[in-house]
mmCIF file of C-alpha atoms and ligand atoms in Angstrom:
data_model
loop_
_atom_site.group_PDB
_atom_site.id
_atom_site.type_symbol
_atom_site.label_atom_id
_atom_site.label_comp_id
_atom_site.label_asym_id
_atom_site.label_seq_id
_atom_site.Cartn_x
_atom_site.Cartn_y
_atom_site.Cartn_z
ATOM 1 C CA MET A 1 45.404 -21.701 -45.438
ATOM 2 C CA ASN A 2 44.736 -17.709 -45.252
ATOM 3 C CA ALA A 3 46.419 -15.291 -47.465
ATOM 4 C CA ASP A 4 48.974 -13.106 -45.644
ATOM 5 C CA VAL A 5 47.559 -9.815 -46.489
ATOM 6 C CA ARG A 6 48.005 -5.885 -45.067
ATOM 7 C CA LEU A 7 45.609 -3.066 -45.987
ATOM 8 C CA LEU A 8 46.816 -0.002 -47.713
ATOM 9 C CA ILE A 9 44.956 2.999 -48.775
ATOM 10 C CA THR A 10 44.585 3.622 -52.640
ATOM 11 C CA ALA A 11 44.548 7.106 -54.341
ATOM 12 C CA ASP A 12 40.297 7.196 -54.677
ATOM 13 C CA GLY A 13 40.298 6.513 -50.860
ATOM 14 C CA SER A 14 38.976 2.485 -50.904
ATOM 15 C CA HIS A 15 41.178 0.025 -49.320
ATOM 16 C CA THR A 16 43.320 -2.273 -51.517
ATOM 17 C CA ALA A 17 45.459 -5.435 -49.800
ATOM 18 C CA ILE A 18 48.892 -6.102 -50.087
ATOM 19 C CA ASN A 19 49.817 -10.217 -50.453
ATOM 20 C CA GLN A 20 52.813 -10.036 -48.680
ATOM 21 C CA THR A 21 53.905 -13.688 -50.052
ATOM 22 C CA LEU A 22 53.675 -12.643 -53.887
ATOM 23 C CA ASP A 23 54.564 -8.896 -52.620
ATOM 24 C CA LYS A 24 51.400 -8.237 -55.065
ATOM 25 C CA THR A 25 48.120 -5.649 -54.520
ATOM 26 C CA TYR A 26 44.648 -6.964 -55.097
ATOM 27 C CA HIS A 27 44.107 -4.007 -56.994
ATOM 28 C CA SER A 28 45.504 -0.740 -58.603
ATOM 29 C CA ILE A 29 47.167 1.746 -56.011
ATOM 30 C CA HIS A 30 45.986 4.594 -58.458
ATOM 31 C CA GLY A 31 42.296 3.458 -57.134
ATOM 32 C CA ALA A 32 40.793 0.159 -56.793
ATOM 33 C CA TYR A 33 37.296 1.222 -56.846
ATOM 34 C CA GLN A 34 37.819 3.332 -60.211
ATOM 35 C CA GLU A 35 39.777 -0.140 -61.358
ATOM 36 C CA SER A 36 37.464 -2.578 -60.460
ATOM 37 C CA GLN A 37 34.366 -0.280 -61.585
ATOM 38 C CA ARG A 38 36.198 0.443 -65.232
ATOM 39 C CA VAL A 39 37.062 -3.264 -65.900
ATOM 40 C CA TYR A 40 34.781 -4.950 -64.261
ATOM 41 C CA ILE A 41 31.616 -2.927 -64.145
ATOM 42 C CA GLU A 42 31.341 -0.620 -66.979
ATOM 43 C CA LEU A 43 33.108 -2.649 -69.428
ATOM 44 C CA GLY A 44 31.638 -6.445 -68.439
ATOM 45 C CA LEU A 45 28.707 -6.237 -66.245
ATOM 46 C CA LEU A 46 26.601 -3.064 -68.085
ATOM 47 C CA GLU A 47 27.595 -4.545 -71.474
ATOM 48 C CA ALA A 48 26.177 -7.908 -70.017
ATOM 49 C CA PHE A 49 23.171 -6.380 -68.803
ATOM 50 C CA ASN A 50 22.700 -5.257 -72.657
ATOM 51 C CA ARG A 51 23.644 -8.086 -74.517
ATOM 52 C CA PHE A 52 21.504 -10.748 -72.225
ATOM 53 C CA ALA A 53 18.403 -8.743 -71.380
ATOM 54 C CA ASP A 54 15.824 -10.874 -70.864
ATOM 55 C CA HIS A 55 18.233 -13.292 -68.887
ATOM 56 C CA PRO A 56 19.312 -13.700 -65.205
ATOM 57 C CA LEU A 57 23.314 -13.072 -65.705
ATOM 58 C CA TYR A 58 25.617 -15.910 -64.915
ATOM 59 C CA VAL A 59 28.786 -14.252 -63.570
ATOM 60 C CA PHE A 60 32.325 -16.190 -62.784
ATOM 61 C CA GLU A 61 35.073 -14.375 -61.042
ATOM 62 C CA MET A 62 38.467 -15.707 -60.903
ATOM 63 C CA GLY A 63 39.978 -14.428 -57.413
ATOM 64 C CA PHE A 64 37.372 -13.387 -55.117
ATOM 65 C CA GLY A 65 40.248 -11.590 -53.208
ATOM 66 C CA THR A 66 38.306 -8.705 -50.843
ATOM 67 C CA GLY A 67 35.209 -9.206 -52.200
ATOM 68 C CA LEU A 68 35.357 -5.569 -54.070
ATOM 69 C CA ASN A 69 33.958 -7.102 -57.455
ATOM 70 C CA ALA A 70 31.496 -9.127 -56.043
ATOM 71 C CA LEU A 71 29.846 -5.811 -53.771
ATOM 72 C CA LEU A 72 29.875 -3.893 -56.908
ATOM 73 C CA THR A 73 28.266 -6.354 -58.661
ATOM 74 C CA ALA A 74 25.763 -6.859 -55.678
ATOM 75 C CA GLN A 75 25.323 -3.226 -55.916
ATOM 76 C CA GLN A 76 24.392 -2.825 -59.798
ATOM 77 C CA ALA A 77 22.305 -6.244 -59.502
ATOM 78 C CA LEU A 78 20.104 -4.256 -57.086
ATOM 79 C CA ILE A 79 20.312 -0.284 -58.700
ATOM 80 C CA HIS A 80 19.183 -2.417 -62.051
ATOM 81 C CA GLN A 81 16.745 -5.207 -60.596
ATOM 82 C CA ARG A 82 18.562 -7.709 -62.814
ATOM 83 C CA PRO A 83 19.061 -10.938 -61.175
ATOM 84 C CA VAL A 84 22.981 -12.127 -60.545
ATOM 85 C CA VAL A 85 23.951 -15.814 -59.974
ATOM 86 C CA TYR A 86 27.616 -15.063 -59.308
ATOM 87 C CA THR A 87 30.076 -17.880 -58.809
ATOM 88 C CA ALA A 88 33.534 -16.835 -57.208
ATOM 89 C CA ILE A 89 37.044 -19.158 -57.322
ATOM 90 C CA GLU A 90 39.779 -18.369 -53.993
ATOM 91 C CA ALA A 91 42.181 -20.507 -53.455
ATOM 92 C CA TYR A 92 43.856 -18.240 -50.761
ATOM 93 C CA PRO A 93 40.959 -16.198 -48.661
ATOM 94 C CA MET A 94 41.325 -13.432 -46.358
ATOM 95 C CA ALA A 95 41.095 -14.069 -42.818
ATOM 96 C CA LEU A 96 37.545 -12.687 -41.605
ATOM 97 C CA ASP A 97 39.542 -10.096 -39.218
ATOM 98 C CA ASP A 98 41.270 -9.091 -42.238
ATOM 99 C CA THR A 99 37.995 -8.604 -44.512
ATOM 100 C CA LYS A 100 36.352 -6.700 -41.440
ATOM 101 C CA GLN A 101 38.700 -3.754 -41.666
ATOM 102 C CA LEU A 102 38.017 -3.062 -44.961
ATOM 103 C CA ASN A 103 36.287 0.415 -45.962
ATOM 104 C CA TYR A 104 33.996 -0.671 -49.026
ATOM 105 C CA ASP A 105 30.791 -0.484 -47.439
ATOM 106 C CA ASN A 106 31.237 3.032 -46.171
ATOM 107 C CA PHE A 107 32.988 4.024 -49.228
ATOM 108 C CA LEU A 108 29.968 2.597 -51.649
ATOM 109 C CA GLY A 109 27.098 2.937 -49.205
ATOM 110 C CA THR A 110 26.076 -0.499 -49.315
ATOM 111 C CA ASP A 111 25.923 -3.342 -46.598
ATOM 112 C CA PHE A 112 26.681 -6.551 -48.243
ATOM 113 C CA LEU A 113 30.331 -6.857 -47.628
ATOM 114 C CA ALA A 114 30.076 -9.060 -44.292
ATOM 115 C CA SER A 115 27.479 -11.231 -45.759
ATOM 116 C CA LEU A 116 29.732 -11.779 -48.847
ATOM 117 C CA HIS A 117 32.762 -12.523 -46.454
ATOM 118 C CA GLN A 118 30.927 -14.738 -44.245
ATOM 119 C CA SER A 119 28.971 -16.460 -46.596
ATOM 120 C CA PRO A 120 29.783 -20.161 -46.552
ATOM 121 C CA TRP A 121 32.298 -21.814 -49.086
ATOM 122 C CA ASN A 122 30.451 -24.205 -51.684
ATOM 123 C CA SER A 123 27.373 -23.458 -50.735
ATOM 124 C CA PRO A 124 25.166 -20.717 -52.909
ATOM 125 C CA VAL A 125 23.556 -18.159 -50.591
ATOM 126 C CA SER A 126 21.337 -14.863 -51.441
ATOM 127 C CA ILE A 127 23.142 -11.769 -50.513
ATOM 128 C CA ASN A 128 20.010 -9.431 -51.891
ATOM 129 C CA PRO A 129 16.892 -10.373 -53.228
ATOM 130 C CA TYR A 130 19.270 -9.869 -57.305
ATOM 131 C CA PHE A 131 22.352 -11.571 -56.183
ATOM 132 C CA SER A 132 23.178 -15.067 -55.015
ATOM 133 C CA LEU A 133 27.141 -16.170 -54.413
ATOM 134 C CA LEU A 134 28.513 -19.356 -54.506
ATOM 135 C CA LYS A 135 32.028 -19.047 -53.362
ATOM 136 C CA ILE A 136 34.737 -22.203 -54.187
ATOM 137 C CA HIS A 137 37.605 -22.911 -52.596
ATOM 138 C CA SER A 138 39.945 -24.064 -54.598
ATOM 139 C CA GLN A 139 42.418 -23.409 -57.531
ATOM 140 C CA LEU A 140 41.318 -22.492 -60.629
ATOM 141 C CA GLN A 141 43.793 -25.078 -62.356
ATOM 142 C CA ASN A 142 41.457 -28.027 -60.357
ATOM 143 C CA TRP A 143 38.450 -26.821 -60.717
ATOM 144 C CA SER A 144 36.055 -28.622 -63.071
ATOM 145 C CA PRO A 145 33.128 -26.419 -63.767
ATOM 146 C CA SER A 146 29.767 -27.835 -64.912
ATOM 147 C CA ASP A 147 28.046 -24.238 -65.440
ATOM 148 C CA ALA A 148 27.742 -21.965 -68.287
ATOM 149 C CA PHE A 149 28.432 -18.268 -67.852
ATOM 150 C CA HIS A 150 27.273 -15.094 -69.789
ATOM 151 C CA LEU A 151 30.500 -13.167 -68.132
ATOM 152 C CA VAL A 152 34.103 -13.790 -66.707
ATOM 153 C CA TYR A 153 35.971 -11.622 -64.554
ATOM 154 C CA TYR A 154 39.232 -12.671 -64.923
ATOM 155 C CA ASP A 155 41.110 -10.857 -62.003
ATOM 156 C CA ALA A 156 44.721 -13.357 -61.182
ATOM 157 C CA PHE A 157 47.424 -11.286 -59.805
ATOM 158 C CA ALA A 158 49.592 -10.042 -62.388
ATOM 159 C CA PRO A 159 51.518 -12.307 -64.883
ATOM 160 C CA THR A 160 55.002 -11.627 -63.246
ATOM 161 C CA ALA A 161 53.426 -12.805 -60.185
ATOM 162 C CA GLN A 162 51.785 -15.924 -61.651
ATOM 163 C CA PRO A 163 52.842 -16.441 -64.915
ATOM 164 C CA GLU A 164 50.534 -20.202 -64.807
ATOM 165 C CA LEU A 165 47.370 -17.950 -64.710
ATOM 166 C CA TRP A 166 47.719 -16.921 -68.167
ATOM 167 C CA GLU A 167 48.832 -19.343 -69.902
ATOM 168 C CA PRO A 168 46.540 -20.702 -73.258
ATOM 169 C CA GLU A 169 45.358 -23.675 -71.408
ATOM 170 C CA ILE A 170 44.070 -21.486 -68.894
ATOM 171 C CA PHE A 171 41.843 -18.849 -71.111
ATOM 172 C CA ALA A 172 40.993 -22.204 -73.211
ATOM 173 C CA LYS A 173 39.039 -23.638 -69.963
ATOM 174 C CA LEU A 174 37.684 -20.471 -69.548
ATOM 175 C CA ALA A 175 36.065 -19.892 -73.386
ATOM 176 C CA HIS A 176 34.780 -23.447 -72.595
ATOM 177 C CA LEU A 177 32.890 -21.781 -69.830
ATOM 178 C CA LEU A 178 31.346 -18.816 -72.010
ATOM 179 C CA LEU A 179 28.024 -18.714 -73.774
ATOM 180 C CA PRO A 180 28.187 -17.559 -76.831
ATOM 181 C CA ASN A 181 28.229 -13.987 -77.032
ATOM 182 C CA GLY A 182 29.511 -13.857 -73.454
ATOM 183 C CA LEU A 183 32.510 -11.694 -72.277
ATOM 184 C CA LEU A 184 35.515 -11.977 -70.524
ATOM 185 C CA THR A 185 37.335 -8.679 -69.118
ATOM 186 C CA THR A 186 40.434 -8.245 -67.592
ATOM 187 C CA TYR A 187 42.869 -5.200 -66.631
ATOM 188 C CA CYS A 188 46.145 -6.937 -68.066
ATOM 189 C CA SER A 189 46.466 -6.463 -71.729
ATOM 190 C CA LYS A 190 49.851 -7.693 -72.373
ATOM 191 C CA SER A 191 50.092 -9.151 -76.220
ATOM 192 C CA TYR A 192 50.840 -12.585 -74.939
ATOM 193 C CA VAL A 193 47.811 -12.298 -73.153
ATOM 194 C CA GLN A 194 45.407 -10.971 -76.038
ATOM 195 C CA ARG A 195 47.462 -13.488 -77.598
ATOM 196 C CA ASN A 196 46.527 -16.475 -75.554
ATOM 197 C CA LEU A 197 42.702 -15.065 -75.357
ATOM 198 C CA ARG A 198 42.577 -15.289 -79.441
ATOM 199 C CA LEU A 199 44.076 -18.801 -79.171
ATOM 200 C CA ALA A 200 41.318 -20.086 -77.395
ATOM 201 C CA GLY A 201 39.017 -18.742 -80.059
ATOM 202 C CA LEU A 202 38.356 -15.341 -78.587
ATOM 203 C CA ILE A 203 37.752 -11.933 -79.834
ATOM 204 C CA VAL A 204 40.084 -9.641 -78.329
ATOM 205 C CA GLU A 205 38.691 -5.603 -77.824
ATOM 206 C CA LYS A 206 41.108 -3.573 -76.348
ATOM 207 C CA HIS A 207 39.403 -0.601 -74.254
ATOM 208 C CA PRO A 208 40.613 2.474 -72.132
ATOM 209 C CA GLY A 209 41.421 1.436 -68.847
ATOM 210 C CA PRO A 210 40.685 3.474 -65.219
ATOM 211 C CA PRO A 211 43.057 5.948 -64.214
ATOM 212 C CA HIS A 212 47.112 5.352 -64.802
ATOM 213 C CA LYS A 213 46.227 2.088 -67.132
ATOM 214 C CA ARG A 214 45.637 2.794 -71.451
ATOM 215 C CA ASP A 215 44.578 -0.666 -72.312
ATOM 216 C CA ILE A 216 42.035 -3.188 -70.644
ATOM 217 C CA LEU A 217 40.720 -5.851 -72.240
ATOM 218 C CA ARG A 218 37.035 -7.120 -72.854
ATOM 219 C CA ALA A 219 37.272 -10.725 -75.419
ATOM 220 C CA VAL A 220 33.810 -12.381 -76.646
ATOM 221 C CA ARG A 221 33.090 -15.389 -77.478
ATOM 222 C CA PRO A 222 31.620 -15.696 -81.049
ATOM 223 C CA ALA A 223 27.931 -15.980 -81.456
ATOM 224 C CA SER A 224 28.709 -19.717 -83.827
HETATM 225 C C1 LIG B 1 44.278 -9.543 -57.822
HETATM 226 S S1 LIG B 1 43.494 -10.759 -56.499
HETATM 227 C C2 LIG B 1 41.832 -10.610 -56.980
HETATM 228 C C3 LIG B 1 41.127 -9.276 -56.485
HETATM 229 C C4 LIG B 1 39.859 -9.400 -56.140
HETATM 230 N N1 LIG B 1 38.917 -9.861 -57.636
HETATM 231 C C5 LIG B 1 38.892 -8.320 -55.500
HETATM 232 O O1 LIG B 1 37.750 -8.027 -55.862
HETATM 233 O O2 LIG B 1 39.677 -8.366 -54.289
HETATM 234 C C6 LIG B 1 44.018 -12.426 -57.169
HETATM 235 C C7 LIG B 1 43.094 -13.071 -56.422
HETATM 236 O O3 LIG B 1 43.475 -14.754 -57.077
HETATM 237 C C8 LIG B 1 43.691 -15.743 -55.234
HETATM 238 N N2 LIG B 1 44.081 -16.492 -55.997
HETATM 239 C C9 LIG B 1 45.974 -16.768 -56.351
HETATM 240 N N3 LIG B 1 46.323 -18.085 -57.109
HETATM 241 C C10 LIG B 1 44.769 -18.086 -57.326
HETATM 242 C C11 LIG B 1 44.537 -19.645 -57.745
HETATM 243 N N4 LIG B 1 45.324 -20.740 -58.218
HETATM 244 N N5 LIG B 1 43.485 -20.299 -58.070
HETATM 245 C C12 LIG B 1 42.248 -19.223 -57.550
HETATM 246 N N6 LIG B 1 42.600 -18.006 -56.942
HETATM 247 C C13 LIG B 1 44.022 -17.793 -57.080
HETATM 248 C C14 LIG B 1 44.471 -14.442 -55.076
HETATM 249 O O4 LIG B 1 44.469 -15.420 -53.401
HETATM 250 C C15 LIG B 1 44.070 -12.892 -54.933
HETATM 251 O O5 LIG B 1 42.725 -13.198 -54.042
#
């Protein structure tokens, strides 16, 4: 089943989508690009490039959605010439016709958005020389991972819409995915989210967020 969405221009000029069933946006209306860039690229990807300098980077994204986080990551992989092996899970993909309306390639000066969305589900593909993508069509709760990751982008809809995705069991599952010193970043800094991340054995850091968001989180798996 495809997501029932309509698109909206956010304050920085980049699109987001609104899920009309849940009445939730996929990104901040104060700037979709600025939010993704701050939460997932600056706090997550660039730090992981530093920490794991000699490795291809294994990244897992919860909630592929519009593909904005994947597109920004593919762009950075190319700029830094760092191989990224990207796995994204999505339970309710956007219809291809909806994704064709997204303005991200124009906004970023990239040309990968169509290949991100048109790539098959459940089969890895190369998007550029430094970025490969595996999209998994499943609910996170039903997925049994077999890989380990340096970095997790946790981009579920807000706890007000999907509280079940912010419970201790989910974070325990994600903590097991992380390699030692691995990172998880998320836009949601609610105190019970911090607590549930700590219960999963992760060290929680608060960092300044994008416009109109005071704090965002980075959680770190201890080395031992
Ligand atoms: C906040 S949006 C993600 C935005 C996305 N990262 C982007 O760059 O556009 C949350 C996403 O999680 C997906 N989702 C909702 N419930 C899910 C579940 N149980 N398992 C996997 N994906 C789910 C939604 O369909 C939506 O695409």
